[in-house]
XYZ file of C-alpha atoms in Angstrom:
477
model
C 98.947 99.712 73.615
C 98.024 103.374 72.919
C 95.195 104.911 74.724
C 93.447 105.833 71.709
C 92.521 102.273 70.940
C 90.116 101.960 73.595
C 88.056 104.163 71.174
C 87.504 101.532 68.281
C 84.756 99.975 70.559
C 82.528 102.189 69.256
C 81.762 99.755 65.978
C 81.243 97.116 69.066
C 77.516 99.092 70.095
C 75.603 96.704 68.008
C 76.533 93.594 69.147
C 74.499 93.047 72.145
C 74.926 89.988 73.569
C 71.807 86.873 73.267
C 69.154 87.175 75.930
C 69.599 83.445 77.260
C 72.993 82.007 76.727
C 74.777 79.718 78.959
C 77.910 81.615 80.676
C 80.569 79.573 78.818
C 79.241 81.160 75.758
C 79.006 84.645 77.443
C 82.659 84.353 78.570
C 83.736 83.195 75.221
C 82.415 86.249 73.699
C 83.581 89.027 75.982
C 87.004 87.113 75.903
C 86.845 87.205 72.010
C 85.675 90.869 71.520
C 87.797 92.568 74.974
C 91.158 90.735 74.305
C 92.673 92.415 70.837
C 92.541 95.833 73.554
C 94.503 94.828 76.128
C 98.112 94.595 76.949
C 98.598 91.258 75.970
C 96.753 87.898 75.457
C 95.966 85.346 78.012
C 95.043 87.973 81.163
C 91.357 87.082 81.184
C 90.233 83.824 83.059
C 86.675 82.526 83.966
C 88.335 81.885 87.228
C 87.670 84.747 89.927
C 90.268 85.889 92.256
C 89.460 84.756 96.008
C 86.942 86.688 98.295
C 86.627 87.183 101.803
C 83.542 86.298 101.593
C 81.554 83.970 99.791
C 78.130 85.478 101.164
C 76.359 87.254 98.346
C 79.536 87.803 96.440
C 80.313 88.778 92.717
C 79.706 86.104 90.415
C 81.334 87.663 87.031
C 81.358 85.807 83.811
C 85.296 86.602 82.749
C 87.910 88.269 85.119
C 90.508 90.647 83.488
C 94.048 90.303 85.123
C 95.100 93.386 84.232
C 99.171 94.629 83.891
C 98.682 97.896 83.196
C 96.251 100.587 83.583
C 95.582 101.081 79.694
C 93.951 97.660 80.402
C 91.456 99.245 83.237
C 91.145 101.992 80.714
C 90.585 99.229 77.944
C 88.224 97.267 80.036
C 85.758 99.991 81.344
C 85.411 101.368 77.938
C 84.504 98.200 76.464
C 82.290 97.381 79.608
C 80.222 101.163 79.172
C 79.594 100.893 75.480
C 78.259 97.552 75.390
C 76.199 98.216 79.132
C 78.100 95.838 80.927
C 78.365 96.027 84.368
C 82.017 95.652 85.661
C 83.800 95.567 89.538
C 87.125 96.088 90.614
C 88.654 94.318 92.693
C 92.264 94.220 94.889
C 91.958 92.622 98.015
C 88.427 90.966 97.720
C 87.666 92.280 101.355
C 84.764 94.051 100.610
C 81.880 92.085 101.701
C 78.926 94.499 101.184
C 75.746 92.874 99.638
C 75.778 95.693 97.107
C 77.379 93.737 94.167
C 75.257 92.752 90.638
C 77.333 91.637 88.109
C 74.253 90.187 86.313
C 74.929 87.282 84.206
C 77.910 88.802 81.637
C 79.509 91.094 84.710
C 83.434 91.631 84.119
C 85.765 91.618 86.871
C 88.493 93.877 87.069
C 91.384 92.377 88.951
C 93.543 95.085 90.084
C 96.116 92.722 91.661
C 99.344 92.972 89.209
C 99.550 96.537 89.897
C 100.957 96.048 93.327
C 103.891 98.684 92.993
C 104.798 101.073 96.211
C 107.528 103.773 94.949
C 108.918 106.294 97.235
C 110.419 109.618 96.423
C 113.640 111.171 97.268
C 112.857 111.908 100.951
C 110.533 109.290 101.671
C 107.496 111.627 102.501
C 105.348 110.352 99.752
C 104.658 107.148 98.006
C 102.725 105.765 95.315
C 100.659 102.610 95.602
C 99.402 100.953 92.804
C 95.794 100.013 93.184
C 96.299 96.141 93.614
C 98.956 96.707 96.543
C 97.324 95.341 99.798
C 98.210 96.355 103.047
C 100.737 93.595 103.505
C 102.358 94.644 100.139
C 102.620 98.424 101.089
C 103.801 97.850 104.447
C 106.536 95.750 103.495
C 107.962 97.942 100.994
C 107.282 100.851 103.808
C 108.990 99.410 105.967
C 112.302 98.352 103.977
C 112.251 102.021 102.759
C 112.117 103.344 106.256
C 109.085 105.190 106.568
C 105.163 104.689 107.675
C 102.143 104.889 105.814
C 98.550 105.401 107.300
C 97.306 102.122 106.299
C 94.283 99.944 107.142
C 94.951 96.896 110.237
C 94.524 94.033 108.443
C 97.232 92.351 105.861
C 95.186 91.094 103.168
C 92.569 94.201 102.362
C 93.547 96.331 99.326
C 95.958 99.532 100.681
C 93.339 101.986 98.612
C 90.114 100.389 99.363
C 90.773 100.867 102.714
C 92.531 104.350 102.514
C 90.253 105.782 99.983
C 86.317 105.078 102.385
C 87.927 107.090 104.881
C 91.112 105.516 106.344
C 91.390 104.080 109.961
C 94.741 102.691 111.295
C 97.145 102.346 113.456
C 98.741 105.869 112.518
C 95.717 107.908 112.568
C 96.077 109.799 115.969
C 99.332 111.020 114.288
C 98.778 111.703 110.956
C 94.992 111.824 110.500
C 92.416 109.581 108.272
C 94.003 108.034 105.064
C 91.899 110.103 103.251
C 93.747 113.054 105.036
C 96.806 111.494 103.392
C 96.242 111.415 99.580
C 97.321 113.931 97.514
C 97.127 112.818 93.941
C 94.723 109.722 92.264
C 95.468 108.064 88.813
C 91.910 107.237 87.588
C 89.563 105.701 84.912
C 86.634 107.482 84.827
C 83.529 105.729 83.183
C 84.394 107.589 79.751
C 87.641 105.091 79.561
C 89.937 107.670 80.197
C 92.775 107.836 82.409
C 92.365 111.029 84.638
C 95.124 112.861 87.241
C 93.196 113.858 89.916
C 94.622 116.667 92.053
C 93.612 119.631 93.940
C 94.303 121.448 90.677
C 92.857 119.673 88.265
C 89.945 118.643 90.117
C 89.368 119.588 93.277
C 85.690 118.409 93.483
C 86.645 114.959 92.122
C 89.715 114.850 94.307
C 87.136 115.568 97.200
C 84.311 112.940 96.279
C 86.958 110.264 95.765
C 88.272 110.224 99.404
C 84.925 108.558 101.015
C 83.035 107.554 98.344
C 85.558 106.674 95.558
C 84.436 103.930 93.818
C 80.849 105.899 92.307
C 83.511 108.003 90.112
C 86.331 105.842 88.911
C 88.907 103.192 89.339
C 91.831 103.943 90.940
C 94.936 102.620 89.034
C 97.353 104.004 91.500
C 97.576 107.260 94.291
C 100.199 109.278 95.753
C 99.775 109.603 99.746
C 101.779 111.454 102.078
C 104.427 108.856 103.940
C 107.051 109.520 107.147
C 110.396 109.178 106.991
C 111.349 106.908 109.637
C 114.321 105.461 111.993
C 114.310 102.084 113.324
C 113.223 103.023 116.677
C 110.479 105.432 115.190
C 108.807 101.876 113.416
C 108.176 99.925 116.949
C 105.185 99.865 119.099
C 103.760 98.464 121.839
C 101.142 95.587 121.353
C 99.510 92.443 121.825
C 96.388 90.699 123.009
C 94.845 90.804 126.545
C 92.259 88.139 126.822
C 89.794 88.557 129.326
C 87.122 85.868 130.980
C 83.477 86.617 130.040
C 82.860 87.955 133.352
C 84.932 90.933 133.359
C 83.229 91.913 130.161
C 81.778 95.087 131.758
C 84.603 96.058 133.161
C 86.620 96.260 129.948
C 83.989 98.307 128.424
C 84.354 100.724 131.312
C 87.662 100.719 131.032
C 87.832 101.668 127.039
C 85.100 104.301 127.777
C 87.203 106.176 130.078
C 90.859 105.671 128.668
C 91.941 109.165 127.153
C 93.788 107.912 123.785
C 96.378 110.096 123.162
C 97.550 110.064 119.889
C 100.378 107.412 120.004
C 96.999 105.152 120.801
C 94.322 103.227 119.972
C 92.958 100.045 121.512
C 90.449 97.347 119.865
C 87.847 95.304 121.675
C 86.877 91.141 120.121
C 84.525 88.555 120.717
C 85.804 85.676 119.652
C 86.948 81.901 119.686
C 89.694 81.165 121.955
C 90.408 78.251 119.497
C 89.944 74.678 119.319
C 89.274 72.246 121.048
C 86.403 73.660 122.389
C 86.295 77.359 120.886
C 84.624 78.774 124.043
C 84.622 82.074 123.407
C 86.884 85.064 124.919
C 86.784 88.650 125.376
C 90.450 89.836 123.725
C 91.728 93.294 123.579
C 94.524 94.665 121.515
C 96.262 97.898 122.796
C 98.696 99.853 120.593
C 101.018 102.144 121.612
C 103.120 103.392 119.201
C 107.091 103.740 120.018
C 105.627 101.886 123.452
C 107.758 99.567 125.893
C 106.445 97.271 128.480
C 106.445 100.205 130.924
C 104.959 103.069 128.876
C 102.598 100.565 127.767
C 101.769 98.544 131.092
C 100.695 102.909 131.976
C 99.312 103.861 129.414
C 96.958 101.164 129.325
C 96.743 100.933 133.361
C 92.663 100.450 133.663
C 92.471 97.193 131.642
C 95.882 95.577 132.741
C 94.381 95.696 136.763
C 91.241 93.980 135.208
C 93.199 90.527 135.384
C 93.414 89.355 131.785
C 93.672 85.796 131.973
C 96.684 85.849 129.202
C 99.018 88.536 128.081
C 101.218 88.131 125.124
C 101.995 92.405 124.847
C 105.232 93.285 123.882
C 107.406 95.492 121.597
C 107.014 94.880 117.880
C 108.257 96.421 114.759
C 106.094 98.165 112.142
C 105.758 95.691 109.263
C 104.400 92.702 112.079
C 101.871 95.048 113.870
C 98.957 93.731 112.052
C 100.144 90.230 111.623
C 98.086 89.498 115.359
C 95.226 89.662 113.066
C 95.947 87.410 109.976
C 93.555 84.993 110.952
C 91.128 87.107 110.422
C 92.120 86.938 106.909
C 91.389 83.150 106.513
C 89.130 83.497 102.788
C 85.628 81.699 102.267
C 82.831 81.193 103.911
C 79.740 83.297 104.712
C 80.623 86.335 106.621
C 77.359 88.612 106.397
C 78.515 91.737 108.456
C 77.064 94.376 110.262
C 78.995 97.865 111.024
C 77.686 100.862 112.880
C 79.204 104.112 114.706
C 78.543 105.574 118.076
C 79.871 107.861 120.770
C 79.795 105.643 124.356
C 80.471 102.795 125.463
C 77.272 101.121 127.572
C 78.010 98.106 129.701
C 74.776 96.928 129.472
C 74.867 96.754 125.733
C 77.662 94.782 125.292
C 76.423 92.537 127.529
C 73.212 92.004 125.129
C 75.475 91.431 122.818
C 77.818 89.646 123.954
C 74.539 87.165 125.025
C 73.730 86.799 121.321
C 76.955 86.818 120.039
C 77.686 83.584 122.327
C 74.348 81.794 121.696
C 75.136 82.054 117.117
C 78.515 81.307 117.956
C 78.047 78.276 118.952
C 76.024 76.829 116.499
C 77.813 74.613 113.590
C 80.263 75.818 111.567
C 79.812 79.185 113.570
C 82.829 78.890 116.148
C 84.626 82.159 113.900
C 82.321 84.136 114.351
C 83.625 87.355 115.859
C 82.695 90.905 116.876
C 84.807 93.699 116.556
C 85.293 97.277 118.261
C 87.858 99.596 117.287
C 89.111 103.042 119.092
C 91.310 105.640 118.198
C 92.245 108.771 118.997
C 90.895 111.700 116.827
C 92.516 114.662 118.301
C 94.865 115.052 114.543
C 91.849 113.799 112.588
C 89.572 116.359 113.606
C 91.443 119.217 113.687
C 91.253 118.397 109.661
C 88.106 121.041 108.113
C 85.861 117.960 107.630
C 84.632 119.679 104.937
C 87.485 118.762 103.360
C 86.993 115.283 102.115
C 83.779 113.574 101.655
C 84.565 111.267 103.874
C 81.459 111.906 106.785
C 82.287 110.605 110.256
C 84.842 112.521 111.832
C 82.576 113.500 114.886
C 82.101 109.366 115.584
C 83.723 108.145 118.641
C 83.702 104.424 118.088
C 82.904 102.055 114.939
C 81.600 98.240 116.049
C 81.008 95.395 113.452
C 79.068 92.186 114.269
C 80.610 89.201 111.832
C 78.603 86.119 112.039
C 81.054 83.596 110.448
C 79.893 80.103 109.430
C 79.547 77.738 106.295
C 76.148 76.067 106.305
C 73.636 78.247 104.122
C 70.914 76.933 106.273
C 72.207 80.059 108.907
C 71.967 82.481 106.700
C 68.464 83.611 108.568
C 69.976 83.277 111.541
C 73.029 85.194 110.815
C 71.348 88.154 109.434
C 68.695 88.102 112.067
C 71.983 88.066 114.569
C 73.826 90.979 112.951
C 70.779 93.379 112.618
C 69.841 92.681 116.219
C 73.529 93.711 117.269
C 72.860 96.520 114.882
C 69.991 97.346 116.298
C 71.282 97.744 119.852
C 74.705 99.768 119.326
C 72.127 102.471 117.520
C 69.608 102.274 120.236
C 72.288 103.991 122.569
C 74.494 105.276 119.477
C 73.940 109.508 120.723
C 74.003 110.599 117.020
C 72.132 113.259 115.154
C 71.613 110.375 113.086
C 72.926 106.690 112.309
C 75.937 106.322 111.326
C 78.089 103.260 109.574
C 81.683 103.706 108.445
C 81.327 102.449 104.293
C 83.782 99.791 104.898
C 81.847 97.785 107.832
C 78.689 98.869 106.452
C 76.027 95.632 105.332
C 74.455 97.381 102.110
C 71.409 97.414 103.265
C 71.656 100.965 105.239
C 70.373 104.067 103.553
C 72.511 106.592 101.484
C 72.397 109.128 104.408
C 73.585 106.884 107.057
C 76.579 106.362 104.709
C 77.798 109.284 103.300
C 76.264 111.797 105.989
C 75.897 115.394 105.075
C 78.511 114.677 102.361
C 75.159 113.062 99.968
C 73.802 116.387 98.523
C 77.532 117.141 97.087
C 78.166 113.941 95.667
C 74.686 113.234 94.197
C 75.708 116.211 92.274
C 79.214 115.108 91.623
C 78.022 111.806 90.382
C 75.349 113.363 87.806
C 78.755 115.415 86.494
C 81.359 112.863 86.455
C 79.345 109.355 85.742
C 76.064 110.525 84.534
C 75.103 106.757 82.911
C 75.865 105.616 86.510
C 78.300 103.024 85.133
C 80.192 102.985 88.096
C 77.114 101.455 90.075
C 78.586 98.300 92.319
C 79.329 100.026 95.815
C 77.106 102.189 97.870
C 75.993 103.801 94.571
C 74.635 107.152 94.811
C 71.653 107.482 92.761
């Protein structure tokens, strides 16, 4: 299909579709006006891709399968002149409350264009915007090299990348966001875009932290690093700790000094059936680590006592694999993120008290907090000016995850998150609250989000997606 097709849609503006029909018929129609512009026939289902999360999720009437990016073209020019709203979608991670898809939404699922190509010498690659992090780590890894990728298997590689980044490989190579270098993109005009620090350096800025106001990304070129063997190993594992030594472990992560080969991650969360009583578990990483380096490096928490140890050396594509559980899809999983700068014993002993008491409660036993810690000695010696991605200067990023499948806890589960919210910001040492966009609830204001980045983008947006088709995530009105 040529590009230029996506322009016919114009003689579509005047059929609007009836105020109150049921969503068979709705589906039926966008099938039968959308599918002479795509690719080929049969990508469009009624059927939507798994989430994550089933709390407050997208509820489109079709879902476009896409195969090529002429179809995201295709599909968000039909969606703007008609004034439908649209999503995409690769991973289904994203489990922000922000989503309206109305009762005729379209789905874009980004999932068939899972490619990762390397150049010559391996130090970039291209990811296709439906690669996960599973997907790009695998073909990282055959190719022998590393990617600054997201920790956990099933999220979408760009989602995760393009709100700002974390990973195991920041402290050496910075943020993902500090890693891309080129964007293919559909803008809200239906036209597929190059975005570079030639072409448009503005664009190329706003799109690395708050990417999804401006376009979908079809695919992006990131910096990668060539790699031997022994160069994709690391040193990792859980340590799980009894409830008691729970202020000792925050002590301990408070004073380590990551160095940039680090980064260590703190859970609440079910040691597992039978009984599910839950555990304090910490993951440390140390990259190119052995039992020795790593038993030193990570000295303070391993004279705790944990109660288990399963740390040892493992190689790059099965780091994150400690965490696939964590991927399980379904059920409600209402979450609450927020950044600080210390970690206060006392506070994540609150926690830790209402953590236990939701947990606990049917179909709760998943439920889980999470802590993560890295060091940011590479990241911030980045001009943070240079992305808009707005948290550099946070130390630590926490997200409370009550995880359950009886509605009748949804009031609970809020009422659980906020109040863990609460107390991380009560102590957070800020200029002002901060929440990373990828933990963050959807109910935080834009400033807490996108920082001091706000005034630029609000601009950026009025420029690039005036209509404000591009409206589903954090939108910045």
């Amino acid at each position: 299909m040529k590009f230029t097709t996506v322009f016919a849609f114009s003689s579509l503006v005047g059929f609007a579709l009836p105020a109150a029909v049921d969503n068979h018929s709705v589906a039926q129609q966008l099938e039968a006006e959308l599918e002479p512009y795509l690719s080929r026939k049969n990508i469009i289902s009624v059927e939507p891709p798994t989430r994550w999360s089933s709390f407050d999720a997208p509820n489109p009437a079709i879902v476009v399968n896409v195969e090529t990016e002429s179809d995201v073209a295709a599909t968000v020019k039909y969606c703007t002149t008609k004034g439908i709203p649209f999503l995409a979608q690769n991973g289904g991670g994203g489990w922000a409350t922000t989503f309206d898809l109305g009762t005729n939404g379209v789905l874009i699922n980004l999932a068939r264009l899972n490619q990762v190509v390397f150049n010559a010498d391996k130090t970039q690659a291209t990811i296709g915007g439906g690669s996960n992090i599973s997907n790009t780590i695998a073909h990282a890894y055959a190719a022998g090299a590393l990617i600054e990728t997201g920790n956990c298997n099933c999220v979408g590689a760009l989602g995760a990348i393009l709100g700002g980044g974390y990973g195991n490989l920041l402290g050496l190579y910075g943020f993902g966001v500090d890693n891309v270098v080129s964007l293919r993109v559909v803008t809200a005009d239906g036209r597929l875009r190059d975005v570079n620090a030639s072409s448009d350096p503005d664009l190329l800025w706003g799109f690395r932290g708050a990417g999804p106001n401006f376009g979908i990304v079809t695919s992006a070129v990131v910096r990668s690093y060539p790699a031997t063997e022994s160069d994709m190993q690391a040193w990792t594992g859980s340590l799980v700790f009894s409830p008691d030594k729970l202020e000792q472990v925050v002590q301990a992560i408070q004073d380590l000094k990551l160095q940039p080969e680090m980064n260590v991650f703190l859970y609440f969360i079910s040691g597992g059936p039978p009984t599910n009583e839950p555990v304090v578990l910490i993951t440390p990483y140390l990259y190119k680590g052995n039992a020795t380096s790593g038993h030193s490096a990570f000295a303070s928490l391993y004279t705790i006592g944990p109660k288990s140890d399963t740390t040892t050396v493992l190689p790059y594509n099965q780091w994150n694999t400690g965490g696939d559980g964590f991927c399980t899809p379904g059920g409600r999983k209402p979450s609450f993120g927020v950044g600080f700068q210390e970690m206060i014993p006392a506070t994540w002993r609150q926690i830790w008290d209402m953590y236990i008491e939701f947990q606990q409660k049917p179909t709760a036993e998943n439920s889980v907090v999470v802590l993560e810690a890295y060091s940011l000695i590479k990241a911030r010696s980045v001009d943070p000016s240079s992305t808009a991605f707005p948290h550099r200067n946070v130390n630590f990023n926490a997200v409370a995850i009550p995880w359950y499948n009886d509605t009748s806890l949804d009031v609970e589960a809020e009422a659980f998150g906020r109040a863990a919210r609460d107390l991380w910001r009560a102590t957070d040492k800020l200029p002002q609250n901060s929440t990373y966009i990828n933990f963050a609830h959807g109910d935080e204001a834009l400033e807490v989000i996108y920082g001091n980045s706000l005034p630029k983008l609000r601009a950026l947006k009025h420029r690039v997606d005036p209509n404000d088709r591009f409206n589903q995530w954090f939108n910045i009105r």
